[in-house]
Amino acid sequence: FFFPQVLLLACAEDLECVPGFQQKVFYIEKPFEFREDRLILNLKFDDCQGNNKLNFEVSNPDFRVELDGNLVALKNVSEVGRALFVHARSEHAEDMAEIFILEANEKRGALKEILKLEGNLGIPRQKRAILATPILIPENQRPPFPRLVGKVIRSEGTEGVKFRLSGKGVDQDPKGIFRINEMNGDVSVTRTLDREAIANYELEVEVVDVNGKTLDGPVRLDVLVIDQNDNRPMFKEGPYVGHVMEGSATGTTVMRMAAFDADDAGTDNALLRYNILRQTPTKPSPNMFYIDPEKGDIVTVVSPALLDRETMESPKYELVIEAKDMGGMDVGLTGTATATILIDDKNDHAPEFTKKEFQATVKEGVTGVIVNLTVGDRDDPATGAWRAVYSIINGNPGQSFEIHTNPQTNEGMLSVVKPLDYEISAFHTLLIKVENEDPLIPDITYGPSSTATVQITVEDVNEGPVFHPNPMAVTKQENIPVGSVVLTVNATDPDTLQHQTIRW
C-alpha cells in the first residue's frame, strides 16, 4: 500500500558509493491501520563499509527499522503523525530519511506536487552534472564539530575543479554554519542547529575551475533541520478562568485549555495530550471535571444535583492542568497551568421573610422610615438572584406608604410618605411581597414565606387648634365706635378624641 519510489536520485552505475540512504524521502498512503510486524517499506542504507554495527532510530516509538532496512509497526496503529524520521548510523556513516504519510485522497494530488516540485527539492528529474540531494540534520547535535552531514557529487569527475557553497548559513548571516570541502564535495556543519530558530536552509552549490569560473551549477542544496523534542508545552494565554452554571447537565463544556509547543507541529514532539493533575477542593467529588486529552476542553462529569452552589464547600475550583508532548507518552515533556472554574448561581431559591409579621409605631404627622423588613435568600449575594424587590400588595389605598430595598443589607425599608392622621385611623395593616430581580427558574415558585404582614400603630399627638377660615378678611367703615365688634373668629381642635379647651 505504499507509493513506488518516484524520487530516484541517480542511476547506481553513474555514481561511486555514496554513504547514507539511497533514497532520502518516502511517501506512503495511510491505511486503515498499520498492522503489527507487517512490512511497510524498505529503506536502503549503505555506509560503503559493509554496514557493520548498523543501528536505526525512528522518531515514532510505534515503529522500528530492522537490520535489513524493513520498516514495520510494533503494534496495530491507527493514528500516527504526518511524518516519520529515521536516523541510521554505523561506525563509518550516518544519515537521515524522511517518511511522509498521506491520506488516501491525497495520493494523486501529492504525487503531482512531488513531480512538480521535485526540482525545488534539489532532487533531479534527469541526470545532471551535479547531484545535490537534500541534507537532513537533527537539531541539538553535540560536539565534536565540524561534522560531515552530506556530499555533493559531480558525475563528470572532480579533477582540476572545486566545489563552491553559498547562501544563508554560509556566506550570508548567520555565516559559517555550513562549509564544503572544495576538493571532494563533502558538506559539514560547524555547530549545533536550532530548528525553532531556522528550520531549513536553501543553499547553492556550483563547480568552478582553478580560476573561479563556473563550470556547473549553481544547483540548489536544501538543508532540513530535523526536530528534536527540546521544547516543553507552554500555556501562554492565562490566567484561565471558566464559568459554569450550577445544575448544568453532565458533559457541559466549561472552557478550553490550549498549550503551545515550539517543536515541529508535524511530529509527535508537538503532539500534545492534556490531563488534570489536581482538583481543589475535592468535594463533593474529587472528579468534578474531565478534560478532553486531545482538544483540551474541560467539561463537567458530575450530576446536576451535585453541581449545587449552595451546598458546595466553595463555588470556586482550581484545576492543575498538564500538557505533555509525544502524544502523552512517559518520555514526553510537560507544562502546567492552573484553571479556575467558578460555579455561577442561578435563581433556584426564593427569598423568604424571617418572620410572618412585623410591628411598627409612628407618630401622626411624621414621615420617614418606620421599620426594616428582613429576608433570607440562599442564592449568591450581590447578584440578581439574591437582590430583593419589595412591593405593597394590600392596605395602602391612600398611597401613604412606600417600600425600598437597602442595597447593602437587602432589607426592605418601609416608609411613611404622607403624614398619618390618628383621628382618621389609629391602625394600618399592610401585606408585603418580596421577589428577586432575576426571575426564578421554572421549577421554583414564590411561596407563602415570600409575603409578610406589617402592623402599624399611629400614636396621637396634641395638635394645635385650627382657625376656619384661614386667612380671614374683614371690611368695615372708618371711624366706627370704640367697642364695636369687628369679627367673630371660629377655631376647632383636631384632637377630637380628647377633651380640649380652646382659649383665645
Coordinates of C-alpha atoms in Angstrom, one line a residue:
F1 CA 0.0 0.0 0.0
F2 CA 2.9 2.4 -0.4
F3 CA 3.9 4.5 -3.4
P4 CA 6.5 3.4 -5.8
Q5 CA 9.8 5.2 -5.3
V6 CA 9.1 8.0 -7.6
L7 CA 12.1 10.1 -6.4
L8 CA 15.1 8.3 -7.9
L9 CA 18.3 10.1 -7.0
A10 CA 20.5 8.8 -9.8
C11 CA 21.5 5.6 -11.6
A12 CA 23.8 3.5 -9.4
E13 CA 26.1 2.8 -12.3
D14 CA 26.7 6.5 -12.8
L15 CA 27.9 7.1 -9.2
E16 CA 30.6 5.9 -6.9
C17 CA 29.5 4.5 -3.5
V18 CA 27.8 7.4 -1.5
P19 CA 27.4 6.6 2.2
G20 CA 23.8 7.0 3.5
F21 CA 20.3 6.3 2.5
Q22 CA 19.8 5.5 -1.2
Q23 CA 16.6 7.4 -1.0
K24 CA 16.0 10.3 1.4
V25 CA 12.3 10.9 1.1
F26 CA 9.4 8.4 1.0
Y27 CA 5.7 8.8 0.5
I28 CA 3.3 6.2 1.8
E29 CA -0.5 6.1 1.8
K30 CA -2.0 5.8 5.3
P31 CA -4.0 2.5 5.6
F32 CA -6.9 1.9 8.0
E33 CA -4.2 0.8 10.4
F34 CA -0.6 -0.2 10.4
R35 CA -0.6 -3.9 11.2
E36 CA 1.9 -5.3 13.7
D37 CA 5.1 -6.8 12.1
R38 CA 3.8 -6.2 8.6
L39 CA 6.3 -4.7 6.1
I40 CA 5.6 -1.0 5.3
L41 CA 8.6 -0.2 3.1
N42 CA 12.3 -0.9 2.8
L43 CA 14.9 1.7 3.4
K44 CA 18.2 1.0 1.7
F45 CA 21.2 2.3 3.7
D46 CA 24.9 1.8 2.8
D47 CA 27.9 3.1 4.7
C48 CA 30.2 1.8 2.0
Q49 CA 31.9 -0.4 4.6
G50 CA 29.6 -3.4 4.9
N51 CA 27.0 -1.8 7.3
N52 CA 28.8 -3.4 10.3
K53 CA 27.1 -2.5 13.6
L54 CA 24.3 -0.6 11.8
N55 CA 21.7 1.0 14.1
F56 CA 18.3 2.6 13.1
E57 CA 16.3 5.0 15.2
V58 CA 12.7 6.0 14.4
S59 CA 11.1 9.3 15.6
N60 CA 7.8 7.5 16.3
P61 CA 8.1 4.8 19.0
D62 CA 5.3 2.7 17.4
F63 CA 7.6 1.7 14.6
R64 CA 11.1 0.2 14.2
V65 CA 13.5 -0.4 11.3
E66 CA 15.1 -3.9 11.2
L67 CA 18.7 -4.5 10.3
D68 CA 17.7 -5.2 6.7
G69 CA 16.1 -1.8 6.4
N70 CA 12.4 -3.0 6.7
L71 CA 10.1 -0.5 8.4
V72 CA 7.5 -2.3 10.5
A73 CA 4.9 -1.4 13.1
L74 CA 5.5 -2.6 16.7
K75 CA 1.7 -2.8 17.3
N76 CA -1.6 -2.2 15.4
V77 CA -1.5 1.6 15.0
S78 CA -4.5 3.5 13.6
E79 CA -3.3 7.1 14.3
V80 CA 0.2 8.4 13.5
G81 CA 1.7 11.7 12.8
R82 CA 2.1 13.2 9.3
A83 CA 5.9 12.4 9.1
L84 CA 8.4 10.0 10.5
F85 CA 12.2 10.4 10.6
V86 CA 14.6 7.5 10.5
H87 CA 18.2 8.0 11.7
A88 CA 20.7 5.4 10.6
R89 CA 24.3 5.3 11.8
S90 CA 27.3 2.9 11.9
E91 CA 30.9 3.3 12.7
H92 CA 31.5 4.8 9.3
A93 CA 28.5 6.9 8.3
E94 CA 25.1 8.3 9.5
D95 CA 22.2 9.7 7.6
M96 CA 18.5 10.7 7.9
A97 CA 15.5 9.7 5.8
E98 CA 12.0 11.3 6.0
I99 CA 8.7 9.3 5.5
F100 CA 5.6 11.3 4.7
I101 CA 2.2 9.6 5.5
L102 CA -0.6 10.8 3.2
E103 CA -4.3 10.3 3.5
A104 CA -5.9 8.2 0.7
N105 CA -7.5 11.2 -1.0
E106 CA -4.1 13.0 -1.1
K107 CA -2.4 10.3 -3.1
R108 CA -2.9 11.6 -6.6
G109 CA -2.6 15.2 -5.8
A110 CA 0.5 14.6 -3.7
L111 CA 2.2 12.7 -6.5
K112 CA 1.6 15.6 -8.9
E113 CA 3.0 18.0 -6.4
I114 CA 6.0 15.8 -5.8
L115 CA 6.8 15.6 -9.5
K116 CA 6.1 19.3 -10.0
L117 CA 8.2 20.5 -7.1
E118 CA 11.0 17.9 -7.0
G119 CA 13.3 20.3 -8.9
N120 CA 12.8 22.7 -6.0
L121 CA 13.7 20.0 -3.5
G122 CA 17.1 19.5 -5.1
I123 CA 16.1 16.1 -6.5
P124 CA 16.9 15.8 -10.2
R125 CA 14.4 14.6 -12.7
Q126 CA 17.2 13.7 -15.1
K127 CA 20.9 13.1 -15.0
R128 CA 22.8 16.2 -14.1
A129 CA 26.5 17.1 -13.8
I130 CA 25.9 18.0 -10.1
L131 CA 23.9 15.8 -7.8
A132 CA 22.9 17.7 -4.6
T133 CA 20.3 15.7 -2.7
P134 CA 18.6 17.2 0.4
I135 CA 20.6 17.0 3.6
L136 CA 18.7 16.2 6.8
I137 CA 20.4 17.2 10.1
P138 CA 19.0 16.6 13.6
E139 CA 19.0 19.8 15.7
N140 CA 20.9 19.9 19.0
Q141 CA 23.8 17.7 17.8
R142 CA 26.7 17.6 20.3
P143 CA 30.3 18.3 19.5
P144 CA 32.7 17.4 18.1
F145 CA 32.4 19.8 15.1
P146 CA 32.7 20.1 12.2
R147 CA 30.5 17.1 11.4
L148 CA 30.1 15.6 8.0
V149 CA 26.4 15.7 7.0
G150 CA 26.3 15.2 3.3
K151 CA 28.0 15.1 0.0
V152 CA 27.7 16.8 -3.4
I153 CA 28.7 14.7 -6.4
R154 CA 29.8 15.7 -9.8
S155 CA 29.2 12.9 -12.3
E156 CA 31.9 14.2 -14.7
G157 CA 34.7 13.9 -12.1
T158 CA 36.4 16.4 -9.7
E159 CA 39.9 16.6 -11.1
G160 CA 41.0 20.1 -11.6
V161 CA 37.8 21.6 -10.3
K162 CA 36.5 23.0 -7.0
F163 CA 33.1 22.9 -5.2
R164 CA 31.8 26.3 -4.0
L165 CA 28.9 26.7 -1.5
S166 CA 26.9 29.8 -0.9
G167 CA 23.7 31.1 0.7
K168 CA 22.2 31.8 4.1
G169 CA 24.3 29.9 6.6
V170 CA 27.5 30.0 4.5
D171 CA 28.4 33.5 3.3
Q172 CA 25.2 35.1 4.4
D173 CA 24.0 35.6 8.0
P174 CA 24.2 33.5 10.0
K175 CA 27.5 33.0 8.4
G176 CA 29.8 30.0 8.7
I177 CA 27.3 27.3 9.7
F178 CA 28.0 25.1 6.7
R179 CA 31.1 24.6 4.6
I180 CA 32.0 22.3 1.7
N181 CA 35.3 20.5 1.0
E182 CA 36.1 22.2 -2.3
M183 CA 38.0 19.1 -3.5
N184 CA 35.6 16.2 -2.8
G185 CA 32.2 17.9 -2.1
D186 CA 31.8 16.8 1.5
V187 CA 29.4 19.1 3.3
S188 CA 29.9 19.7 7.0
V189 CA 28.1 21.6 9.7
T190 CA 30.2 23.6 12.1
R191 CA 27.9 24.0 15.1
T192 CA 24.7 22.9 16.8
L193 CA 21.5 23.8 14.9
D194 CA 18.2 25.0 16.3
R195 CA 15.1 24.1 14.3
E196 CA 13.0 26.6 16.2
A197 CA 15.3 29.4 15.1
I198 CA 15.8 28.3 11.4
A199 CA 14.0 25.2 10.1
N200 CA 15.7 24.9 6.7
Y201 CA 18.5 26.5 4.7
E202 CA 18.4 27.0 1.0
L203 CA 22.0 26.8 -0.3
E204 CA 23.5 26.8 -3.7
V205 CA 26.4 24.7 -4.9
E206 CA 28.4 25.1 -8.0
V207 CA 31.6 23.7 -9.6
V208 CA 34.3 26.2 -10.7
D209 CA 37.7 25.9 -12.3
V210 CA 41.0 26.9 -10.8
N211 CA 40.4 30.5 -12.0
G212 CA 37.0 30.7 -10.3
K213 CA 35.0 30.3 -13.5
T214 CA 31.7 28.4 -13.0
L215 CA 31.6 25.1 -14.9
D216 CA 28.4 23.6 -13.5
G217 CA 25.5 25.0 -11.5
P218 CA 24.6 26.7 -9.4
V219 CA 22.3 23.8 -8.1
R220 CA 20.0 24.2 -5.1
L221 CA 21.0 22.3 -2.0
D222 CA 18.3 22.1 0.7
V223 CA 19.4 21.5 4.3
L224 CA 16.4 20.5 6.5
V225 CA 16.8 20.7 10.3
I226 CA 15.1 17.7 11.9
D227 CA 13.2 18.5 15.0
Q228 CA 14.1 17.1 18.4
N229 CA 11.9 17.2 21.4
D230 CA 13.6 20.1 23.1
N231 CA 10.7 22.4 23.9
R232 CA 8.2 22.0 26.7
P233 CA 4.5 22.7 26.1
M234 CA 3.6 26.2 27.4
F235 CA 0.3 27.8 28.4
K236 CA 0.7 31.4 27.1
E237 CA -2.8 32.9 27.4
G238 CA -3.5 32.8 31.1
P239 CA -5.0 33.5 33.5
Y240 CA -7.5 30.8 32.6
V241 CA -10.9 31.4 34.2
G242 CA -14.1 29.5 33.2
H243 CA -17.7 29.7 34.4
V244 CA -20.4 27.1 34.5
M245 CA -24.0 27.5 35.8
E246 CA -24.9 25.4 38.8
G247 CA -27.2 22.5 38.0
S248 CA -25.8 22.2 34.4
A249 CA -26.2 18.9 32.7
T250 CA -23.3 16.3 32.8
G251 CA -21.0 17.0 29.9
T252 CA -21.4 20.7 29.8
T253 CA -18.3 22.4 28.3
V254 CA -16.7 24.9 30.7
M255 CA -13.6 26.2 28.9
R256 CA -10.8 25.2 26.7
M257 CA -7.1 24.9 27.7
A258 CA -4.7 25.3 24.8
A259 CA -0.9 24.9 25.2
F260 CA 1.8 25.8 22.6
D261 CA 4.8 23.6 21.7
A262 CA 7.5 25.2 19.6
D263 CA 8.6 21.9 18.2
D264 CA 7.7 20.7 14.7
A265 CA 3.8 20.6 14.6
G266 CA 4.1 17.7 12.1
T267 CA 5.8 15.4 14.6
D268 CA 5.0 13.8 17.9
N269 CA 7.3 16.3 19.5
A270 CA 4.4 18.8 19.4
L271 CA 1.6 16.3 19.7
L272 CA 0.0 17.3 23.0
R273 CA -2.2 15.4 25.4
Y274 CA -4.0 17.1 28.3
N275 CA -4.6 15.7 31.8
I276 CA -6.0 17.0 35.2
L277 CA -3.3 16.6 37.8
R278 CA -5.2 18.0 40.8
Q279 CA -8.5 19.5 41.8
T280 CA -9.1 21.8 44.8
P281 CA -11.3 21.5 46.7
T282 CA -12.1 17.8 46.3
K283 CA -15.7 17.9 47.5
P284 CA -18.4 17.0 46.8
S285 CA -16.5 14.8 44.3
P286 CA -12.7 14.5 43.7
N287 CA -13.5 14.3 40.0
M288 CA -15.9 17.2 39.2
F289 CA -14.4 17.8 35.8
Y290 CA -12.8 16.0 32.8
I291 CA -10.5 17.3 30.2
D292 CA -10.5 16.1 26.6
P293 CA -6.9 14.8 26.2
E294 CA -6.7 15.9 22.6
K295 CA -8.7 19.1 22.4
G296 CA -8.2 20.5 26.0
D297 CA -11.9 21.0 26.5
I298 CA -12.9 20.9 30.2
V299 CA -16.4 19.5 30.8
T300 CA -18.5 18.7 33.9
V301 CA -18.8 15.0 34.8
V302 CA -20.9 15.1 38.0
S303 CA -24.7 15.0 38.1
P304 CA -26.6 18.4 38.1
A305 CA -27.6 17.7 41.7
L306 CA -24.0 17.7 42.9
L307 CA -23.3 20.9 40.9
D308 CA -25.2 22.8 43.6
R309 CA -23.6 26.1 44.5
E310 CA -25.5 26.4 47.8
T311 CA -24.3 23.1 49.2
M312 CA -20.7 23.3 48.0
E313 CA -17.7 23.9 50.2
S314 CA -16.6 26.6 47.8
P315 CA -18.1 27.8 44.5
K316 CA -14.5 28.1 43.1
Y317 CA -12.5 25.2 41.9
E318 CA -8.8 25.2 40.8
L319 CA -7.5 22.6 38.4
V320 CA -3.9 22.0 37.7
I321 CA -3.8 21.1 34.0
E322 CA -0.8 19.3 32.5
A323 CA 0.1 19.3 28.8
K324 CA 2.5 16.6 27.7
D325 CA 4.0 16.2 24.2
M326 CA 5.0 13.0 22.5
G327 CA 1.3 12.2 22.5
G328 CA 1.3 11.9 26.3
M329 CA 3.9 9.2 26.4
D330 CA 6.1 8.9 29.6
V331 CA 9.1 10.3 27.7
G332 CA 7.2 13.5 26.8
L333 CA 8.0 16.9 28.2
T334 CA 5.3 18.6 30.3
G335 CA 4.0 22.1 31.1
T336 CA 1.3 23.0 33.6
A337 CA -1.2 25.8 34.2
T338 CA -4.0 26.5 36.7
A339 CA -7.6 26.7 35.5
T340 CA -10.0 28.5 37.8
I341 CA -13.6 27.4 37.4
L342 CA -16.4 29.4 39.1
I343 CA -19.8 27.9 39.7
D344 CA -22.3 30.6 38.7
D345 CA -25.5 31.0 40.7
K346 CA -28.9 30.7 39.2
N347 CA -32.1 31.8 40.9
D348 CA -33.2 28.5 42.4
H349 CA -34.1 29.8 45.9
A350 CA -37.0 32.3 46.5
P351 CA -36.4 35.0 49.2
E352 CA -38.2 34.3 52.5
F353 CA -39.2 36.7 55.2
T354 CA -37.5 36.0 58.5
K355 CA -40.9 36.2 60.3
K356 CA -44.5 36.4 59.2
E357 CA -45.5 39.6 61.0
F358 CA -43.6 42.9 61.7
Q359 CA -44.7 45.7 64.0
A360 CA -44.2 49.4 63.6
T361 CA -45.2 52.5 65.5
V362 CA -45.3 56.0 64.1
K363 CA -46.5 59.4 65.4
E364 CA -49.2 61.1 63.4
G365 CA -47.9 63.8 61.1
V366 CA -44.4 62.3 60.9
T367 CA -42.8 60.9 57.6
G368 CA -39.7 58.6 57.1
V369 CA -38.6 55.0 57.6
I370 CA -40.6 53.3 60.3
V371 CA -39.4 49.6 60.0
N372 CA -36.8 47.4 58.2
L373 CA -38.1 44.1 56.9
T374 CA -35.6 41.3 56.8
V375 CA -35.4 38.4 54.4
G376 CA -33.2 35.4 53.8
D377 CA -32.0 34.1 50.4
R378 CA -29.6 31.2 49.7
D379 CA -28.5 32.4 46.3
D380 CA -25.3 34.3 45.6
P381 CA -25.2 37.7 47.4
A382 CA -24.8 40.7 45.2
T383 CA -26.5 39.0 42.2
G384 CA -29.9 39.4 40.7
A385 CA -30.8 36.0 42.1
W386 CA -30.3 37.4 45.6
R387 CA -31.2 41.1 45.4
A388 CA -34.8 41.6 46.8
V389 CA -37.6 43.7 45.3
Y390 CA -40.4 44.6 47.7
S391 CA -44.0 45.6 46.9
I392 CA -47.1 46.6 49.0
I393 CA -49.9 44.4 47.6
N394 CA -52.7 45.4 50.1
G395 CA -53.5 48.0 52.8
N396 CA -52.2 51.2 51.1
P397 CA -55.2 52.8 49.3
G398 CA -54.1 56.3 50.1
Q399 CA -50.5 55.7 48.9
S400 CA -49.3 56.8 52.3
F401 CA -46.6 54.1 52.4
E402 CA -43.6 53.2 50.2
I403 CA -41.0 50.5 50.5
H404 CA -37.5 50.4 49.0
T405 CA -34.5 47.9 49.2
N406 CA -31.4 48.6 51.2
P407 CA -28.7 47.6 48.6
Q408 CA -26.2 46.7 51.3
T409 CA -28.4 44.6 53.6
N410 CA -31.2 43.5 51.2
E411 CA -33.7 44.7 53.8
G412 CA -37.0 46.3 52.9
M413 CA -37.2 49.9 54.2
L414 CA -40.9 50.7 54.8
S415 CA -41.5 54.5 54.9
V416 CA -44.4 56.9 55.6
V417 CA -44.5 59.3 52.7
K418 CA -47.9 61.1 53.6
P419 CA -48.5 62.1 57.2
L420 CA -51.0 59.8 59.0
D421 CA -53.9 61.1 61.0
Y422 CA -54.6 59.4 64.3
E423 CA -58.1 60.7 64.3
I424 CA -58.9 59.1 61.0
S425 CA -57.2 55.8 61.6
A426 CA -55.0 54.7 64.5
F427 CA -54.1 51.3 62.9
H428 CA -52.9 50.2 59.5
T429 CA -52.2 46.7 58.2
L430 CA -50.0 46.2 55.1
L431 CA -49.4 43.0 53.1
I432 CA -45.8 43.0 51.7
K433 CA -44.4 40.7 49.0
V434 CA -40.7 40.1 48.2
E435 CA -39.3 38.9 44.9
N436 CA -35.8 38.8 43.2
E437 CA -34.5 41.0 40.4
D438 CA -33.9 37.9 38.3
P439 CA -36.8 35.5 37.6
L440 CA -36.9 32.2 39.3
I441 CA -36.0 29.1 37.3
P442 CA -39.1 27.3 36.0
D443 CA -39.4 24.6 38.7
I444 CA -39.1 27.1 41.6
T445 CA -42.0 29.4 42.8
Y446 CA -42.7 32.1 45.3
G447 CA -44.4 30.5 48.4
P448 CA -46.2 31.9 51.5
S449 CA -42.8 32.7 53.1
S450 CA -42.3 35.4 50.4
T451 CA -45.1 37.5 51.9
A452 CA -45.4 39.1 55.4
T453 CA -47.8 41.4 57.3
V454 CA -46.8 44.7 58.8
Q455 CA -49.0 46.0 61.7
I456 CA -48.6 49.8 62.1
T457 CA -49.8 51.7 65.1
V458 CA -50.3 55.5 64.8
E459 CA -49.7 57.5 68.0
D460 CA -51.8 60.5 68.8
V461 CA -50.1 63.9 69.0
N462 CA -51.5 67.1 70.7
E463 CA -52.2 69.2 67.7
G464 CA -52.9 73.0 67.9
P465 CA -56.4 74.4 67.1
V466 CA -57.2 75.2 63.5
F467 CA -58.9 78.5 62.5
H468 CA -61.7 78.5 60.0
P469 CA -61.3 80.1 57.6
N470 CA -57.7 81.0 57.4
P471 CA -56.9 83.7 56.5
M472 CA -59.9 85.8 57.3
A473 CA -60.8 89.1 55.5
V474 CA -62.9 91.9 57.2
T475 CA -64.2 95.1 55.7
K476 CA -65.6 98.0 57.9
Q477 CA -66.4 101.6 57.5
E478 CA -63.8 104.0 59.0
N479 CA -64.5 105.9 62.2
I480 CA -66.5 103.0 63.8
P481 CA -67.1 103.5 67.5
V482 CA -64.7 102.0 70.0
G483 CA -66.0 98.7 71.3
S484 CA -67.7 97.7 68.0
V485 CA -67.5 94.0 67.1
V486 CA -65.1 93.7 64.2
L487 CA -65.1 89.9 63.7
T488 CA -66.1 86.7 65.5
V489 CA -63.5 84.0 64.9
N490 CA -64.0 80.3 64.6
A491 CA -61.5 77.6 65.6
T492 CA -61.6 73.9 66.3
D493 CA -59.2 71.4 67.9
P494 CA -58.2 68.4 65.6
D495 CA -57.9 66.1 68.7
T496 CA -61.5 65.1 68.6
L497 CA -60.9 62.0 70.7
Q498 CA -59.6 64.2 73.6
H499 CA -61.4 66.8 75.7
Q500 CA -59.7 70.1 74.9
T501 CA -60.4 73.7 75.9
I502 CA -59.6 76.4 73.5
R503 CA -58.6 79.9 74.8
W504 CA -58.3 83.0 72.7

